[in-house]
XYZ file of C-alpha atoms in Angstrom:
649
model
C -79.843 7.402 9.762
C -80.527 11.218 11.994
C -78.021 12.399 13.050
C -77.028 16.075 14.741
C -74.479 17.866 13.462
C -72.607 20.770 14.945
C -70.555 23.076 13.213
C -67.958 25.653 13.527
C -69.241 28.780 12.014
C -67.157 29.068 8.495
C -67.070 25.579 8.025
C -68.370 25.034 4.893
C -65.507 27.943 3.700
C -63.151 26.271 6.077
C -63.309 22.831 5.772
C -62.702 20.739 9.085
C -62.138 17.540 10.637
C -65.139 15.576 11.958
C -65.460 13.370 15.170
C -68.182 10.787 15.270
C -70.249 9.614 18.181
C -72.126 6.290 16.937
C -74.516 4.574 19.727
C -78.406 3.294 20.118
C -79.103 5.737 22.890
C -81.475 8.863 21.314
C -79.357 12.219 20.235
C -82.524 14.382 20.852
C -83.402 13.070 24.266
C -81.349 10.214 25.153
C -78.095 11.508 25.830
C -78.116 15.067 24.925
C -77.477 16.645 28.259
C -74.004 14.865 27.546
C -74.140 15.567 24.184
C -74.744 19.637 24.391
C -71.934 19.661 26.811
C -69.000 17.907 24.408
C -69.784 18.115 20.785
C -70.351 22.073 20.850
C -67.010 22.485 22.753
C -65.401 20.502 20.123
C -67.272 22.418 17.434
C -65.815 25.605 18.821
C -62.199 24.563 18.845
C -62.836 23.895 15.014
C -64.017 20.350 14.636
C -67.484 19.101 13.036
C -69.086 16.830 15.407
C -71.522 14.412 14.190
C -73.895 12.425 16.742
C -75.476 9.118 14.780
C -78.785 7.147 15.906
C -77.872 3.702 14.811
C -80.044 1.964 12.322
C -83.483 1.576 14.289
C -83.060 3.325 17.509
C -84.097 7.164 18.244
C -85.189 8.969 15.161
C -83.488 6.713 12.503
C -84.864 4.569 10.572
C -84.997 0.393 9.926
C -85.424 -2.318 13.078
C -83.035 -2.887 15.772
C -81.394 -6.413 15.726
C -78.892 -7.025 18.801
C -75.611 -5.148 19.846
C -72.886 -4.308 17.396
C -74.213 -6.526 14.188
C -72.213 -6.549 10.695
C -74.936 -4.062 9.482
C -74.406 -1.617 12.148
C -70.771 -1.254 11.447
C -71.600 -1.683 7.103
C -73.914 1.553 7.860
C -71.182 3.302 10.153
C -68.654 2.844 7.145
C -70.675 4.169 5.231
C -71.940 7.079 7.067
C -67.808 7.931 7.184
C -67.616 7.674 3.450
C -70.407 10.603 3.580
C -69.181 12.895 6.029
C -65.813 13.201 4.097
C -67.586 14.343 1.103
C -69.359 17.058 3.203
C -68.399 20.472 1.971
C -67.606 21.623 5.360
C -65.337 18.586 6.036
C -61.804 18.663 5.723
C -61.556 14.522 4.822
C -59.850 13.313 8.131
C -62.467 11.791 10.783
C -62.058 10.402 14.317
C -64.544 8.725 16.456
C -65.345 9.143 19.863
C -67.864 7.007 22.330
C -68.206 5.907 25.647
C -69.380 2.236 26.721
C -71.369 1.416 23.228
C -69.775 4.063 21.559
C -66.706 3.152 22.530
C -66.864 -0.499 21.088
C -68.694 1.290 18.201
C -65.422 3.019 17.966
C -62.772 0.056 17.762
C -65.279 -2.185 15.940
C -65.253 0.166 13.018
C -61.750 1.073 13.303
C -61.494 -2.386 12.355
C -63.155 -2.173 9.451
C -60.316 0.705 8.149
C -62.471 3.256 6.896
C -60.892 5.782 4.435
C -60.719 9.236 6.528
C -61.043 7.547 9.784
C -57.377 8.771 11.356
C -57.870 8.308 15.316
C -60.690 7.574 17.642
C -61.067 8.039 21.133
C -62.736 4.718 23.062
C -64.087 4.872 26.992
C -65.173 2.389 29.267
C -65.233 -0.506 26.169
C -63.509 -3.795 25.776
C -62.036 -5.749 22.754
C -63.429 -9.199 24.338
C -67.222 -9.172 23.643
C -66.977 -12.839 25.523
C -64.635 -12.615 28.635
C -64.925 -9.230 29.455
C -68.266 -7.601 28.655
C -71.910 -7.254 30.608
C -72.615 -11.345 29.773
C -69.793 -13.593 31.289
C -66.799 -13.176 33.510
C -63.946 -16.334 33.546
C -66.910 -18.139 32.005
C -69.327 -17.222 35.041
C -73.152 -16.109 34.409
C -73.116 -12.130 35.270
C -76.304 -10.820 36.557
C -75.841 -7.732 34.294
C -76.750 -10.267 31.569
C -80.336 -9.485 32.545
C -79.961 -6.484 33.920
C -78.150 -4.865 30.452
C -80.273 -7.584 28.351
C -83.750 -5.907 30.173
C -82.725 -2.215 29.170
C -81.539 -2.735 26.085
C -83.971 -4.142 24.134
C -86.811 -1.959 26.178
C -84.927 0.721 25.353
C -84.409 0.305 21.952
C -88.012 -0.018 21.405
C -89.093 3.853 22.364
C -90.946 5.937 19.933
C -89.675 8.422 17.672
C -90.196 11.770 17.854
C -93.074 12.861 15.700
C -91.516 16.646 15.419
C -88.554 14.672 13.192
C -89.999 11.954 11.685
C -93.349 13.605 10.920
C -96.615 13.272 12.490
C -97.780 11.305 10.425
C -95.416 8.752 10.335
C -93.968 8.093 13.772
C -96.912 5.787 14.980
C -96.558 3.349 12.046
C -92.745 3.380 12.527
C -92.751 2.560 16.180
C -95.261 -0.215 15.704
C -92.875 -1.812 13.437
C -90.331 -1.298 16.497
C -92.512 -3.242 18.971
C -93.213 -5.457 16.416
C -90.049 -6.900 15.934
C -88.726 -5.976 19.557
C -87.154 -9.227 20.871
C -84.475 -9.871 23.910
C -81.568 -10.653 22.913
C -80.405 -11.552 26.104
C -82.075 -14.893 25.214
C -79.163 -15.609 22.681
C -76.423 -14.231 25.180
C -77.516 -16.750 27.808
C -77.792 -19.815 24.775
C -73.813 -19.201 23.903
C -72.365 -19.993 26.503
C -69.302 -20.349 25.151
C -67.286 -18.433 23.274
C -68.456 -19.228 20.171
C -67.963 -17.097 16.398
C -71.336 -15.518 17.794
C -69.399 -13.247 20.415
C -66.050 -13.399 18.076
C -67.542 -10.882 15.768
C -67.142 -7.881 17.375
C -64.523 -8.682 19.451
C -61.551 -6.804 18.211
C -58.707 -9.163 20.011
C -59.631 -11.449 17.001
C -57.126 -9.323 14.806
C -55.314 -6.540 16.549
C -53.641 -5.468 13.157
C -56.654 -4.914 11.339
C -57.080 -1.154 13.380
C -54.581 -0.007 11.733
C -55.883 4.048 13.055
C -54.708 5.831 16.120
C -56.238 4.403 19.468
C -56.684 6.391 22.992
C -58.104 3.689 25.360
C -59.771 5.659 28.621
C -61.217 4.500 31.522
C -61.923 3.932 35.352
C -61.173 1.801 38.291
C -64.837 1.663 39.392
C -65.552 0.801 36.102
C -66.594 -3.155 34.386
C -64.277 -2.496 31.775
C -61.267 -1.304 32.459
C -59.288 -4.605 32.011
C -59.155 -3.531 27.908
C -57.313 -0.576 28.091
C -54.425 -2.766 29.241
C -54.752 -4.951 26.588
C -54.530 -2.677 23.944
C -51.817 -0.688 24.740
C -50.237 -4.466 24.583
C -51.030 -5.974 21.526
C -52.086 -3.070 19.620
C -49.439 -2.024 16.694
C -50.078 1.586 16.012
C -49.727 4.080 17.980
C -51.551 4.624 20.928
C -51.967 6.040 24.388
C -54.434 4.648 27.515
C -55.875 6.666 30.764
C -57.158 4.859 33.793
C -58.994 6.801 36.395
C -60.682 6.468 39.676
C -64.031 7.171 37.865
C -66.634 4.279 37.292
C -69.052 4.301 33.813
C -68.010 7.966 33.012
C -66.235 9.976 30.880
C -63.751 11.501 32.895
C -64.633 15.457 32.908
C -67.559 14.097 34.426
C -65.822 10.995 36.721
C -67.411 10.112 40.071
C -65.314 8.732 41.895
C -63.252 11.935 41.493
C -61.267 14.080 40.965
C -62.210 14.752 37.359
C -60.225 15.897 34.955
C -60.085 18.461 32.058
C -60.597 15.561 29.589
C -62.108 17.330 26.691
C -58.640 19.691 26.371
C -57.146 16.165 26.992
C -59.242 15.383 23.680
C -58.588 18.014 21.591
C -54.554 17.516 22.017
C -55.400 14.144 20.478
C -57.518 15.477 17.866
C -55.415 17.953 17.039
C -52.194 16.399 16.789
C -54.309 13.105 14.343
C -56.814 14.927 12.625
C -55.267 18.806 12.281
C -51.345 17.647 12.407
C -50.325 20.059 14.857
C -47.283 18.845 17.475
C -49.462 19.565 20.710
C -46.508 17.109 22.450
C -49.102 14.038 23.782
C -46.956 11.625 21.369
C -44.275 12.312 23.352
C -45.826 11.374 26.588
C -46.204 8.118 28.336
C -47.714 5.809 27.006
C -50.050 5.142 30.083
C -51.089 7.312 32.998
C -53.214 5.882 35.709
C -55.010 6.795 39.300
C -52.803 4.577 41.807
C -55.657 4.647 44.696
C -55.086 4.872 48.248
C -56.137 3.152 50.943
C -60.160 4.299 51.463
C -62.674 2.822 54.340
C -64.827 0.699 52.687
C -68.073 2.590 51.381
C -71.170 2.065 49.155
C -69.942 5.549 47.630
C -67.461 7.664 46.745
C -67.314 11.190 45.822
C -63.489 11.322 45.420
C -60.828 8.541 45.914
C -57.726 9.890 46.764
C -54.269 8.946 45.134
C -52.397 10.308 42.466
C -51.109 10.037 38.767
C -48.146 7.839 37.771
C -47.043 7.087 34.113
C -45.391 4.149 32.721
C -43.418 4.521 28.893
C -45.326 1.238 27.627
C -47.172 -1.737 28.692
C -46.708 -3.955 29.995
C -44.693 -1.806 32.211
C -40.201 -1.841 32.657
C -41.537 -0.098 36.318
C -43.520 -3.544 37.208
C -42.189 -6.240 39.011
C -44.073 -9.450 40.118
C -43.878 -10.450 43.999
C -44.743 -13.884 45.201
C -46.430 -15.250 47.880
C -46.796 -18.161 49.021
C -50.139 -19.617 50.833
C -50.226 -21.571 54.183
C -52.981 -21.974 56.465
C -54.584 -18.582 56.870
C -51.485 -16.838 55.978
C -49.075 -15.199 52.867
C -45.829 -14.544 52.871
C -42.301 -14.392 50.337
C -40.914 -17.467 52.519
C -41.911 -20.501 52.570
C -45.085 -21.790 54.958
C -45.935 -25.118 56.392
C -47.839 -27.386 54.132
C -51.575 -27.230 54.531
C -54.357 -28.753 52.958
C -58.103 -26.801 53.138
C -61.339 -26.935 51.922
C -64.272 -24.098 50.981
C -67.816 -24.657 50.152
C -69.111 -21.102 50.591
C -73.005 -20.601 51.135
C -74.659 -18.870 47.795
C -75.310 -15.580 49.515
C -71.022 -14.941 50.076
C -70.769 -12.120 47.432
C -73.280 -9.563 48.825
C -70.644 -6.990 50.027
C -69.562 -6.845 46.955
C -71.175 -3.937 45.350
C -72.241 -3.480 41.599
C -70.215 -5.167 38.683
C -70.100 -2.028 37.138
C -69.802 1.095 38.958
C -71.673 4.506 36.796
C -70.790 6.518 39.989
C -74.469 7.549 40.464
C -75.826 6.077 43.592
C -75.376 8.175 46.835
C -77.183 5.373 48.642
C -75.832 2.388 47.375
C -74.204 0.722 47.414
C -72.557 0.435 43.829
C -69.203 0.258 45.589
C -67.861 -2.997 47.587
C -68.455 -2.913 51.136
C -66.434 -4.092 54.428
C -65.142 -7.824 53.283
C -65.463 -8.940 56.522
C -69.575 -9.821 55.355
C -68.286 -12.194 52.856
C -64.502 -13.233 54.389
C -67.018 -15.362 56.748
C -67.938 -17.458 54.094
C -64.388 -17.796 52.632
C -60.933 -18.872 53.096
C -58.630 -16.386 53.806
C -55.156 -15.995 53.837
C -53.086 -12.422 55.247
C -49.506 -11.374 55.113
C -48.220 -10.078 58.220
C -48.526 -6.312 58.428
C -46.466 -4.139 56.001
C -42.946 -2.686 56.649
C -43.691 -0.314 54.017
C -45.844 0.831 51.331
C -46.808 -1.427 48.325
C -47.997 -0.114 45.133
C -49.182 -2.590 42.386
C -50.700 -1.708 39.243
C -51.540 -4.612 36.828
C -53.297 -7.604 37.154
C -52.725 -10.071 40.105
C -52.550 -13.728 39.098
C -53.546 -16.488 41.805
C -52.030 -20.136 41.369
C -54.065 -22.523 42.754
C -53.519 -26.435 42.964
C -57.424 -27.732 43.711
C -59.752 -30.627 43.830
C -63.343 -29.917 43.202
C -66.299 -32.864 44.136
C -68.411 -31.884 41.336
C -68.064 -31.050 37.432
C -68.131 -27.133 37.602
C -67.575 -24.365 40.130
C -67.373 -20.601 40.624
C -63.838 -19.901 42.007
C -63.865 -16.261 43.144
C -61.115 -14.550 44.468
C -60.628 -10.955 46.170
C -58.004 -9.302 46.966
C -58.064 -6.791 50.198
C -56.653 -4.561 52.010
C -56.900 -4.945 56.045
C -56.234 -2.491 57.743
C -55.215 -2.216 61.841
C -58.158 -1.747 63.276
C -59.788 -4.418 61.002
C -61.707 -2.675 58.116
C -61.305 -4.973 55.025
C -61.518 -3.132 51.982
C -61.836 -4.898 48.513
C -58.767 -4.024 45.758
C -60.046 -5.907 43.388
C -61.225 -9.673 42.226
C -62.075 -12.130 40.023
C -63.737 -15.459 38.886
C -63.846 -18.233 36.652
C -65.797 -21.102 36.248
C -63.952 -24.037 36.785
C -64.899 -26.202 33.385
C -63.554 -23.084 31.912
C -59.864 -23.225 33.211
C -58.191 -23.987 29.874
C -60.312 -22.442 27.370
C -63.500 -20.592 27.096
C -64.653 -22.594 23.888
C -64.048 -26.277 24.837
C -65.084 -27.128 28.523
C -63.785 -29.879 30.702
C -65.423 -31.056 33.889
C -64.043 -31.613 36.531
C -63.016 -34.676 37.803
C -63.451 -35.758 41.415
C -60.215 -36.333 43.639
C -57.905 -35.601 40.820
C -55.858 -32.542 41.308
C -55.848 -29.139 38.905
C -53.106 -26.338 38.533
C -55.736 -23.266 38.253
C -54.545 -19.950 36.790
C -56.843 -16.934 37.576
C -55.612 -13.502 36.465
C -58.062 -10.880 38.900
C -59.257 -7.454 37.432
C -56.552 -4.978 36.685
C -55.855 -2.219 39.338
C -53.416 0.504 40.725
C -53.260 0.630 44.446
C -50.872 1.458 47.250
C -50.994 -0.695 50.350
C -50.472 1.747 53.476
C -47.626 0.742 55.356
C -49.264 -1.522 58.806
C -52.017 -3.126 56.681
C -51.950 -6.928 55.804
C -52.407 -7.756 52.176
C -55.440 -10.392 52.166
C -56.623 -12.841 49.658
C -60.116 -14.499 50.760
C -61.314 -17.539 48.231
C -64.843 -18.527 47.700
C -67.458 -20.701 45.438
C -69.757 -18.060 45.201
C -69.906 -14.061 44.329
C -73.643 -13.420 44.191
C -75.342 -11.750 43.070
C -72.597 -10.168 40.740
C -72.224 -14.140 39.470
C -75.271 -16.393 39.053
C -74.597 -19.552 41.442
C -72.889 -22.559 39.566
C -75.797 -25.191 39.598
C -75.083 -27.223 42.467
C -73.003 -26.455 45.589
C -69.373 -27.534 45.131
C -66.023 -28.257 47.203
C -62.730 -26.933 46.500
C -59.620 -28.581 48.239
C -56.678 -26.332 48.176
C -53.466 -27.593 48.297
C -51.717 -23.815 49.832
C -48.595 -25.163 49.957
C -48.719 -25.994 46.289
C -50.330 -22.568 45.679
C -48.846 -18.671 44.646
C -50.073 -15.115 44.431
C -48.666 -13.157 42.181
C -48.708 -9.225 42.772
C -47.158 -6.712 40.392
C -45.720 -4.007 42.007
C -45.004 -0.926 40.594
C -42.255 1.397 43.009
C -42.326 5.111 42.257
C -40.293 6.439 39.558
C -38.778 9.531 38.815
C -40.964 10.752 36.271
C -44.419 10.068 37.974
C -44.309 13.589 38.696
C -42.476 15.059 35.550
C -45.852 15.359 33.415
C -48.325 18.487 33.904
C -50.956 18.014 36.254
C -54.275 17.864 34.151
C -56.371 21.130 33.859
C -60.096 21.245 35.606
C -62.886 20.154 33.373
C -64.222 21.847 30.799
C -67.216 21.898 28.604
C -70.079 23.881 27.019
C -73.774 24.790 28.700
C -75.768 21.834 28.662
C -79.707 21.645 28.128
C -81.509 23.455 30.682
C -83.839 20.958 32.788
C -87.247 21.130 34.981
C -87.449 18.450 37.422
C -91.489 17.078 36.566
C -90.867 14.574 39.518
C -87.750 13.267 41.593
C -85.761 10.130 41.740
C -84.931 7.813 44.371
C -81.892 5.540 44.689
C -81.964 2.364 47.202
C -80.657 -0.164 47.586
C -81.687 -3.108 50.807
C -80.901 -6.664 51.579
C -83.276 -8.881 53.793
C -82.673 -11.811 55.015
C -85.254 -15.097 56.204
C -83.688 -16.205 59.223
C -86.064 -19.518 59.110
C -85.829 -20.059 55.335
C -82.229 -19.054 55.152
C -82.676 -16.876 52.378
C -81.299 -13.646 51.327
C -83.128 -10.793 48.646
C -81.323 -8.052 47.654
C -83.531 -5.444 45.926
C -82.107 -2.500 43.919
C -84.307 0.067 42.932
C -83.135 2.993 40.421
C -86.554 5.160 39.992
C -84.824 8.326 37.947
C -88.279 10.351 38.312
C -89.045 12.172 35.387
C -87.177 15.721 33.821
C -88.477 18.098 31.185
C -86.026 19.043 28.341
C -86.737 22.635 28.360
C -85.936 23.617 24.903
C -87.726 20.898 23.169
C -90.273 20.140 26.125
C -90.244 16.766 26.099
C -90.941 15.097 29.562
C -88.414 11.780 29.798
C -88.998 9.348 32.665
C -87.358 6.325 33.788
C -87.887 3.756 36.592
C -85.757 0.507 37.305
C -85.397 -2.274 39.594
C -83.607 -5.655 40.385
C -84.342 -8.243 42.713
C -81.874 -11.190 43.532
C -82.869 -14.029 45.962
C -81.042 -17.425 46.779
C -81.157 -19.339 50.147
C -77.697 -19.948 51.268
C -77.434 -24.049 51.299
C -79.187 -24.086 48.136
C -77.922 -22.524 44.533
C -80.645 -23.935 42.599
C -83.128 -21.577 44.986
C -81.600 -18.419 42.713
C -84.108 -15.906 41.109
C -83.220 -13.037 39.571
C -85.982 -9.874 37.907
C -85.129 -7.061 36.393
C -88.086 -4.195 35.553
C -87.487 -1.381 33.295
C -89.438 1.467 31.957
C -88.989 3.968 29.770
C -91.080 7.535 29.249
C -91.315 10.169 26.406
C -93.838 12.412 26.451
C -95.071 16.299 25.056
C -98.545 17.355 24.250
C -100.447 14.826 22.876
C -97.517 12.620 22.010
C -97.595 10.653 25.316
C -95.712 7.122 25.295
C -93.871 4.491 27.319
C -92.243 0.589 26.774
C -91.637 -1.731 29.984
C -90.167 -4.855 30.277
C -89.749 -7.526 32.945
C -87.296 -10.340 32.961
C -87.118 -13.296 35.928
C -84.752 -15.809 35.448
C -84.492 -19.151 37.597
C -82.459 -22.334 36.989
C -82.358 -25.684 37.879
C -79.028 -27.987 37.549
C -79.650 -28.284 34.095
C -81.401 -25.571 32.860
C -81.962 -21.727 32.721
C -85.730 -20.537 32.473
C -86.477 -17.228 31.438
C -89.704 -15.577 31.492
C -90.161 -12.589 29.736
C -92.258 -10.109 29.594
C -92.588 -6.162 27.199
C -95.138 -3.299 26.851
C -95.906 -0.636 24.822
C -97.864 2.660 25.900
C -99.776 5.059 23.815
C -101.722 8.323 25.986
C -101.762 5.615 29.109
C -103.539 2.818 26.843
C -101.829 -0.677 26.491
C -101.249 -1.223 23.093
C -98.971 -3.779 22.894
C -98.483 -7.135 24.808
C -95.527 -9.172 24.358
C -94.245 -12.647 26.508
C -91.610 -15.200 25.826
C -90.937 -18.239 27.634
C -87.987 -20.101 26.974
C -85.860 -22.946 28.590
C -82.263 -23.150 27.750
C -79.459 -26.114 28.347
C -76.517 -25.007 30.956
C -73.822 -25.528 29.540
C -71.086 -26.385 32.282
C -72.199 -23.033 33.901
């Protein structure tokens, strides 16, 4: 496998600890503006840093199969086993990643490694199934094509000829296109969760990481659900960080503020890998962002709140409140009985922003919009306004007694805040598919007229409710085009009176504001760039008045940048369309393009790929599509076609 290493100058006299960053994503031109700004900062506070191609991506060699395979953790065990034996390493190792790195990180963990004493794991999960780019409660995610697109286009680029040789790179990336193949089309064919998304998926045996686990991430984020589920069933010891930040690490967070994370880093490292007492052991277990109230907006440089920490999870500070549902209402007292029905059009879901938030877009938006576009299509229910503020942190659980007229449907949920003068801004949400209620591996239909107790826990969050602003909860069938529409329009009665919202409050303590504020970020020079041609970010919805339909079309054209040192030209252009006409589900199209550039002197190359996906009630079609470039000539054509079964979703 490559792999760059840096080193602290009298390393090989002084042996030191090593921290590991294993991912698919190109060390010499992929990710090394990141790269040049964290592992030399760690190399100068005495710690080998070690950044890994996996097995068929970048500069290393073999094929690519799919994300996080047996043999990509057998060759990260065993790249561990060598870096202890280095001269210049001391024997203890952590790992670090964010996203892929950072399931890279608990996946191996699991595997127990000798050396491998702490790792560090952002913006992951331990659920490959329920809480990844694939599914959500069951529910199709759009990001299954949109991730699916770029990853296998992505894995397909060329190596670099100056390190694999010149003569040599050619025949290896032909062996890439080759066997270049989506693997999205297996994500979409389990549709359950089946031993195919098991492995992987840490929650399967907490006690086998057995190492010491920081879990980091951000509000704005798709994953930061995990970090609370670690810090609960994990033995060992451990620590977790929540942020405003979306698909960041957090020296670098957008939504802001940022923190000094890498000194953050190096107190871990320090106290796992070097022994020292640098005192983080005997901090909270958790500190998180509680956000405040923010006008709804497709960006955010900075969300204001502030830091609270809590001695475990779940949390002695957290308390659950109940309300109770009547006819457009909440409240803690009891409400007249009431009976309602929802069948949302397809399009109710289009204020709500991007699944997964990487805090790039200043048009956007990535970021939920005013609710008010999708309460329309909803049932809503609001407390009366606030006597006083009202923190939660945790996850708020709905309890829903329903009937549903057909055998699945999306329920989505959202909970807002309202505020006086009527902005609705979105806290947080979530969905499940309906044959999923009572298990994610063996689905039940529904039946018609016969009544279901539903349990839906929404995505974890810390925020304060302003004293004056209702606390709404809208309900829907649909949330496109973050959820691919359930195949055929459905009805939901709700039974309110029969129904609960949970919230979990979390009152200010005493030692919220005991800890040390964190210090500003930190981190060495990166690479110095030449912009070759600039990007554009947009991001439009039109709607067919006559037909009914609405497109939404994202387009995420990066330009191109030259890496000055190594002066290689990298260039990137991206863009999603969704369409659906609002009466109509099985109208839903969805196509993702994706393009990739690497280029210097003669070496001149690119890879594209285009997925559309449309469904009927039965089945998903996918039509896909891949390229390969060499100096501007086609030379390589790739399609597949493929049908698959629904399966309930």
């Amino acid at each position: 496998m490559a792999a760059k290493i840096w080193l602290p100058e009298d390393a090989t006299s002084n042996p030191v600890p090593a921290i590991v960053d294993y991912i698919p994503y190109r060390k010499r031109d992929g990710t090394v503006l990141e790269d040049e700004r964290m592992y030399p900062y760690f190399a100068s506070h005495g710690y080998a840093s070690i950044r890994i191609d996996i097995r068929g991506t970048g500069d290393s060699e073999g094929l690519f199969e799919d994300e996080y395979v047996k043999q990509e953790q057998d060759d990260a065990v065993e790249a561990i086993d060598w870096i202890t034996r280095q001269v210049w390493c001391s024997g203890s190792v952590g790992m670090i990643g964010i996203s892929w790195g950072g399931f890279s990180a608990l996946q191996v963990a699991a595997r127990q490694p000798k050396g491998l004493k702490a790792i560090i794991t952002t913006c992951s999960t331990d659920d490959r199934y329920a809480d990844d780019a694939h599914y959500m409660g069951g529910c199709v995610l759009n990001d299954t094509l949109v991730w699916g697109t770029s990853c296998f286009v992505r894995m397909a680029q060329s190596p670099d000829p100056e390190i694999v040789g010149e003569d040599h790179w050619r025949a290896m990336w032909m062996k890439r296109l080759e066997n270049a193949r989506p693997a999205l089309i297996d994500w979409l064919t389990h549709q359950r969760r089946d031993d195919f998304w098991k492995h992987g998926s840490v929650c399967e045996d907490y006690g086998a990481i057995d190492c010491a686990v920081f879990a980091v991430g951000g509000w704005a984020d798709g994953y930061s659900n995990a970090i609370f589920r670690l810090l609960s069933k994990l033995e060992g010891p451990r620590r977790g960080l929540i942020g405003p930040w979306g698909h960041k690490y957090p020296h670098e967070g957008v939504p802001g503020p940022a923190i000094g994370f890498l000194q953050e880093c190096l107190r871990w490292w320090d106290h796992w890998l070097k022994a020292k007492d640098t005192g983080i052991m005997q901090e909270p277990m958790l500190r998180s962002w509680i956000l405040d109230r923010a006008e709804p907006a497709a960006h955010y440089e900075e969300r204001p709140g502030h830091w609270v920490a809590d001695p475990s999870w779940p949390s002695p500070h957290v308390s659950s409140r109940v309300y109770r549902l009547g006819a457009g209402m909440l409240g803690e007292q009891p409400l007249p009985r009431a009976t309602l029905e929802i069948s949302s059009p397809a399009t109710v879901g289009i204020a709500g922003g991007e699944w997964c938030a990487y805090g790039l877009a200043r048009v956007g938006p990535e970021m939920p919009l005013d609710q008010r576009w999708d309460d329309g299509g909803s049932l809503i229910f609001d407390s009366h306004p606030l006597t006083e503020a009202t923190p939660i942190l945790g996850s708020p659980v709905l309890e829903l007694e329903i009937t549903c007229d057909k055998p699945t449907a999306i329920l989505a949920v959202r909970l807002s805040d309202v505020s006086p003068s009527g902005e609705v801004t979105r806290v947080t949400y979530g969905l499940l598919n309906l044959s999923h209620r009572d298990s994610h591996e063996n689905l039940q239909p529904m039946e018609a007229r016969k009544s279901y107790s539903i349990r839906l826990a929404m995505n974890e969050i810390g925020y304060a409710f302003p004293p004056g602003h209702r606390i709404r909860l809208s309900v829907s069938t649909a949330y496109w085009p973050i959820a691919f529409p359930a195949p055929q329009r459905a009805t939901l009665g709700i039974y309110a009176h029969a129904s609960r919202l949970h919230l979990p409050v979390r009152m200010p303590q005493p030692g919220d504001h005991e800890l040390p504020a964190f210090g500003a970020a930190e981190g060495s020079p990166s690479m110095p760039t030449t912009v070759v041609k600039p990007g554009n970010l947009e991001r439009f919805v039109r709607m067919d008045i006559l037909r009914r339909q609405v497109t939404v079309t994202v387009k995420c054209d990066d330009g191109s940048v030259r890496l000055d040192p190594i002066g290689t030209v990298v260039g990137h252009d991206k863009y999603m369309f969704y369409s659906v006409a609002e009466s109509d589900p099985s109208t839903a199209r969805t196509e993702v393009y994706e393009r990739y550039e690497l280029g210097r002197g003669t070496w001149q190359t690119a890879v594209e790929g285009r997925t559309v996906m449309t469904a009927t009630n039965s089945t998903f079609h996918l039509q896909i599509d891949f390229g390969g470039y060499a100096n501007g000539e086609r030379i390589f054509d790739r399609s597949w076609s493929k049908d698959i079964p629904r399966d309930f979703v």
